[in-house]
Amino acid sequence: MAMEPRHPITEQRTLIERRRELQALDAAFKELRRTTDGGPQARHRGLLAFSGPAGLGKTALITQARERAMASGFTVLSGRGGEKEQGSAFRVVRQLVQPTLARMDGAELRSFLGSWYDVMAAVLGLEARGPAPAPDPTGVREGLDWVMTCLTIKKAPVVLLLDDLHWADVESLSWLDSFASRVDDLPLLIVVAYRPDELPSDAGELRTLVGHHADRPHDLACLTADGVAQIIRSQVGERAEDVFCKECWSATGGSPFETVELAIGLAERKLSGSEHDLPAMRELAAAIKGPGLIERLEGLDTATVRFAHAAAVLGSPFSPQLAASIAVLGDETAAEATQKLRAARILTDGHGPEGELEFVHPLITTTIYRSIRSGFRAGLHNAAAEAVLNAGYGPTAAARHLLEVPCEGNRETVECLRKAAREYLGAGATEAARRMLTRALKEPPIPEDRAAVLHELACATFLIEPTATVRHLRQALAEPDVDPDLRASIVYRLTTALAHTDRMDEAATVAAEEARKATNPRVKLRMQADQFVWSTMRADDPDSPARSRRLARLAEQLPGRSLEERYILGLRAWDAVLRGEPRRTALTYAEKSLRGGMSWTDENRGFEVPLSVALVFMYGDQPRRAEELFQQGIAECVGKGWHGSHLAFGQSIAAYVRYHRGCLAEAEDLVREGLHIADKVDGVVAAQWYGVSVLIQTLLARGRISEARALADDHHFGEMAPNAVIYPDPRTVYAELLLAEGRHAEAAALLSAVGAWLDGRAWRNPAWCPWQLRLATALAPTAPDEAIHHAQDAVKRARDFGAASTIGQALHTLAEVTAGPAALDLYAEAIDHLEQSPAAYELARAQVGHGGALSRNGQLQEAADRLYQGLEGAVHCRADGLAARAREELSTAGLRPLPLRYVQADTLTAREHRTAELAAEGHPVTVIAKEMHLTEQGVRQLLSSVYRKIGTDVAGLARALEAPPRMRP
């Protein structure tokens, strides 16, 4: 294609009256260079912003930045917002990184993106995402952060140029909001230009970011009269009169864009700049924009006008071949039109490698687009959608144009919009998907597709507008003859949306009604599972005992062959834990539910049941098995790009498992990470409840009461009770905080209310909620007999469940509230049970308690042994408060702590490993003692260490030893 020579003024390397801005660019480039030359890393200009109304030279500054960056050897990545492309998700982000990534072959690209490939390839438009759960917004942002960070390191130093940021798509702006704050730590400079009055309302964070740091943004000013005169004289000659130049300034308002265009026009007319030339000057100035520009365009031939209209519909930059197709022009005619539009300074060459064209200025694009008659413009958009599809640009590119076309009941339009929505959902762009599907419903779809479109729309709005999701799904259910599988998916989504909007009772009712209506056995079973899930999670379930009986009868009949059956079996295992049935029953159902697999990321089933099954193992004294399941589940979530609420839940509950094992420092780190994730995700209240509950309990175990109180106050913990069932139970945890603060009466009142609630539901397992143990502690100073009664009842319930850790904790509490020598036997029995469990922290607590009681009973030697054991356990658990208590007890008894043995956690010695093997084979302690040449007490101590190190009791040893930890000589 022939090229017109550019007018010299557009090649000026020094912009008029922009010295301050150019100096800022040079200073920022100098700082950026130092980051890769080994200089100081502290930076003040990681982000540079230029702002001002249209026509003040922002794009010229971006062009200068590009030229100077490339001259300095920097890598330049650039993107530009478009007025009509704001609805195209990730358009600006893709402009930034697609050119670089598209040059990589398949193997190189997979290597570069690594574990993020499946998510990021879809987000960046490198390939269509197959049928898989959509990543959540948090995961998408983190993935983009990772890609940009890796690209920066690979191509350092890097300059990101973002022009017309006010027209950037919401998804790109959202990412930039979160990423820009990290720029100062990277060899990267971001340069943005925008119109401040046109930034979208949801760009508040970005507005704050560019508006209140150092000397940014640089608000551009109009040119002075002297500046305008300098530009005019550079074109028409130094003889231009002062009066003439002053009138040019008045006509252009000091706009650099209009001044440059006017100067070029004056030179082409060969005007000298005299007072006599003022009428011609005013005519030229009027033709630069608005009606004058349109008059100038319409003065050209019809084909050229059609080409300009097609280009305006496509937006900058655009393919000339595509514009020609829309305008129905042949190659030669299109080339002539392009030359004429170049000569008229309407079009110029783009910066891309594919020969794209773009408008000289966004003002020109807007003016031409708005001049097209609405009916004709809709037709051009319709033609553009067809041309875009035929050119292979895909449904999302076509859908942008279909949004501008009147609704006509076109089936192909509905299908294209649905495909575009699926691509957007696959890239985590839920708002863009919502726009597509809302428009598809208005088209409208054929009646038999309406329920499916409503369901897809509900999936798109689920994370951003749950109340609208409920409305769409109820409408879908009301449609006639809905496919059974689609109906089941609609019901799951509806019940989940109801649950997320704190309407648990409605969720359970909907599932129950659908189960009653279902004729397909598989669908009926699935609806029953949903009903059991939401009923279990209701804090005010009025039918809990009867529901448990129905669940038990149903589970007895199921072999677990289908996923629906396995979900029922998993729910039965969890219900058995809550009710305090024998742990063997719970563990048997849990193992049965896992045969055949159970995904944590099934979009139509959720993660509640797999998570509950994992916790069955934790409460059943097999936390190692629970950790394995959590690791698998969290890996699934990360692999699907789910870095929001699912990961927040997973991290927080995984921390709870570590707490149960006594790994308190690790538990604290995990739960803090879970809370950090939850805080970044809008509306994840439940995940915060879980995280705060676990963190308060962990801080109390570590002896940091004031931190626990501050955390509770920050989250208004204790001031309200959630409508959903949370574990650990928030009210019981808050009562533990009150007890630690010495507020026994308040704790007793709260725990009594918790007990009444749980007994009403027949949930009697102290492993799940130790309210009776805490109530006994609260009542001991003022009502010792009542305290003993509650502790004794808790011991009975613990024995019914059968987990050694639960029995040991209950006996420990009973010992604490029992006066005199009788407590010593209870302490000893508690320790005996705890030594048979993996509960390291609870064992250390009992040992310190027993040691203190022995000391007060005058048995100093026995007390010293117990206190030393408890102190060592407390130190290994990082329970600083308990360790301090043990040292205080030793000091009170006149004893000095012995040097501690810091044994590596989770590492078995050869002797421990052999002892564990014999125990896993079912040999009694007497046989193991003979084999190992140890006393029976020595065997018990070895096994106690094994249980704590590998995280299981004797029942789980065989499985744990199949992949044993590394042995220590």
GROMACS .gro file of N, CA and C in nm, residues 23 67 97-98 106 130 171 182 197 228 244 263-264 273 376 451 456 471 475 538 542 545 562 607 646 724 806 856:
model
   84
   23GLN      N    1   1.055   1.641   3.085
   23GLN     CA    2   1.156   1.622   3.190
   23GLN      C    3   1.114   1.510   3.285
   67GLU      N    4   0.905   0.676   2.159
   67GLU     CA    5   1.029   0.700   2.085
   67GLU      C    6   1.150   0.704   2.179
   97VAL      N    7   0.012  -0.755   2.600
   97VAL     CA    8   0.095  -0.876   2.607
   97VAL      C    9   0.078  -0.970   2.490
   98GLN      N   10  -0.034  -0.960   2.416
   98GLN     CA   11  -0.054  -1.056   2.306
   98GLN      C   12   0.058  -1.056   2.203
  106GLY      N   13   0.409  -2.306   2.057
  106GLY     CA   14   0.326  -2.370   2.159
  106GLY      C   15   0.405  -2.416   2.281
  130GLY      N   16  -1.168  -2.466   2.684
  130GLY     CA   17  -1.263  -2.576   2.673
  130GLY      C   18  -1.363  -2.574   2.786
  171GLU      N   19  -1.239  -0.475   3.297
  171GLU     CA   20  -1.153  -0.583   3.344
  171GLU      C   21  -1.005  -0.542   3.343
  182ARG      N   22   0.247  -0.237   4.267
  182ARG     CA   23   0.366  -0.322   4.276
  182ARG      C   24   0.480  -0.275   4.185
  197ASP      N   25  -1.222   1.360   3.352
  197ASP     CA   26  -1.367   1.370   3.366
  197ASP      C   27  -1.441   1.254   3.301
  228VAL      N   28   0.096   2.890   2.053
  228VAL     CA   29   0.021   2.876   1.928
  228VAL      C   30   0.093   2.951   1.816
  244PHE      N   31  -0.287   3.791   1.360
  244PHE     CA   32  -0.331   3.665   1.300
  244PHE      C   33  -0.308   3.548   1.396
  263ALA      N   34  -0.243   2.470   1.152
  263ALA     CA   35  -0.117   2.514   1.093
  263ALA      C   36  -0.089   2.441   0.963
  264ILE      N   37  -0.115   2.310   0.961
  264ILE     CA   38  -0.094   2.233   0.839
  264ILE      C   39  -0.188   2.281   0.729
  273GLY      N   40  -0.045   3.438   0.672
  273GLY     CA   41  -0.067   3.476   0.811
  273GLY      C   42  -0.092   3.623   0.830
  376PHE      N   43  -2.856   0.348   0.964
  376PHE     CA   44  -2.745   0.305   0.881
  376PHE      C   45  -2.631   0.253   0.969
  451ALA      N   46  -3.483  -2.117   2.891
  451ALA     CA   47  -3.439  -2.163   3.023
  451ALA      C   48  -3.286  -2.174   3.027
  456GLU      N   49  -2.758  -1.961   3.200
  456GLU     CA   50  -2.625  -1.908   3.171
  456GLU      C   51  -2.609  -1.767   3.225
  471ARG      N   52  -3.343  -1.433   4.082
  471ARG     CA   53  -3.454  -1.396   3.994
  471ARG      C   54  -3.447  -1.470   3.861
  475GLN      N   55  -3.708  -1.772   3.718
  475GLN     CA   56  -3.771  -1.761   3.587
  475GLN      C   57  -3.742  -1.885   3.502
  538ARG      N   58  -2.804  -2.482   5.788
  538ARG     CA   59  -2.895  -2.386   5.851
  538ARG      C   60  -2.872  -2.383   6.002
  542PRO      N   61  -3.531  -2.667   6.178
  542PRO     CA   62  -3.627  -2.714   6.278
  542PRO      C   63  -3.646  -2.865   6.280
  545PRO      N   64  -3.313  -3.369   6.388
  545PRO     CA   65  -3.310  -3.512   6.423
  545PRO      C   66  -3.382  -3.599   6.319
  562SER      N   67  -2.248  -4.409   4.199
  562SER     CA   68  -2.258  -4.282   4.127
  562SER      C   69  -2.212  -4.167   4.216
  607PHE      N   70  -1.822  -2.733   4.691
  607PHE     CA   71  -1.715  -2.799   4.764
  607PHE      C   72  -1.753  -2.831   4.908
  646HIS      N   73  -1.310  -1.987   4.735
  646HIS     CA   74  -1.278  -2.128   4.754
  646HIS      C   75  -1.143  -2.144   4.822
  724ALA      N   76  -2.564  -1.917   5.925
  724ALA     CA   77  -2.514  -2.046   5.876
  724ALA      C   78  -2.432  -2.113   5.985
  806THR      N   79  -1.059  -3.667   7.170
  806THR     CA   80  -1.179  -3.609   7.229
  806THR      C   81  -1.200  -3.660   7.371
  856ARG      N   82   0.120  -2.964   9.346
  856ARG     CA   83   0.039  -2.916   9.459
  856ARG      C   84   0.003  -3.029   9.556
   0.00000   0.00000   0.00000
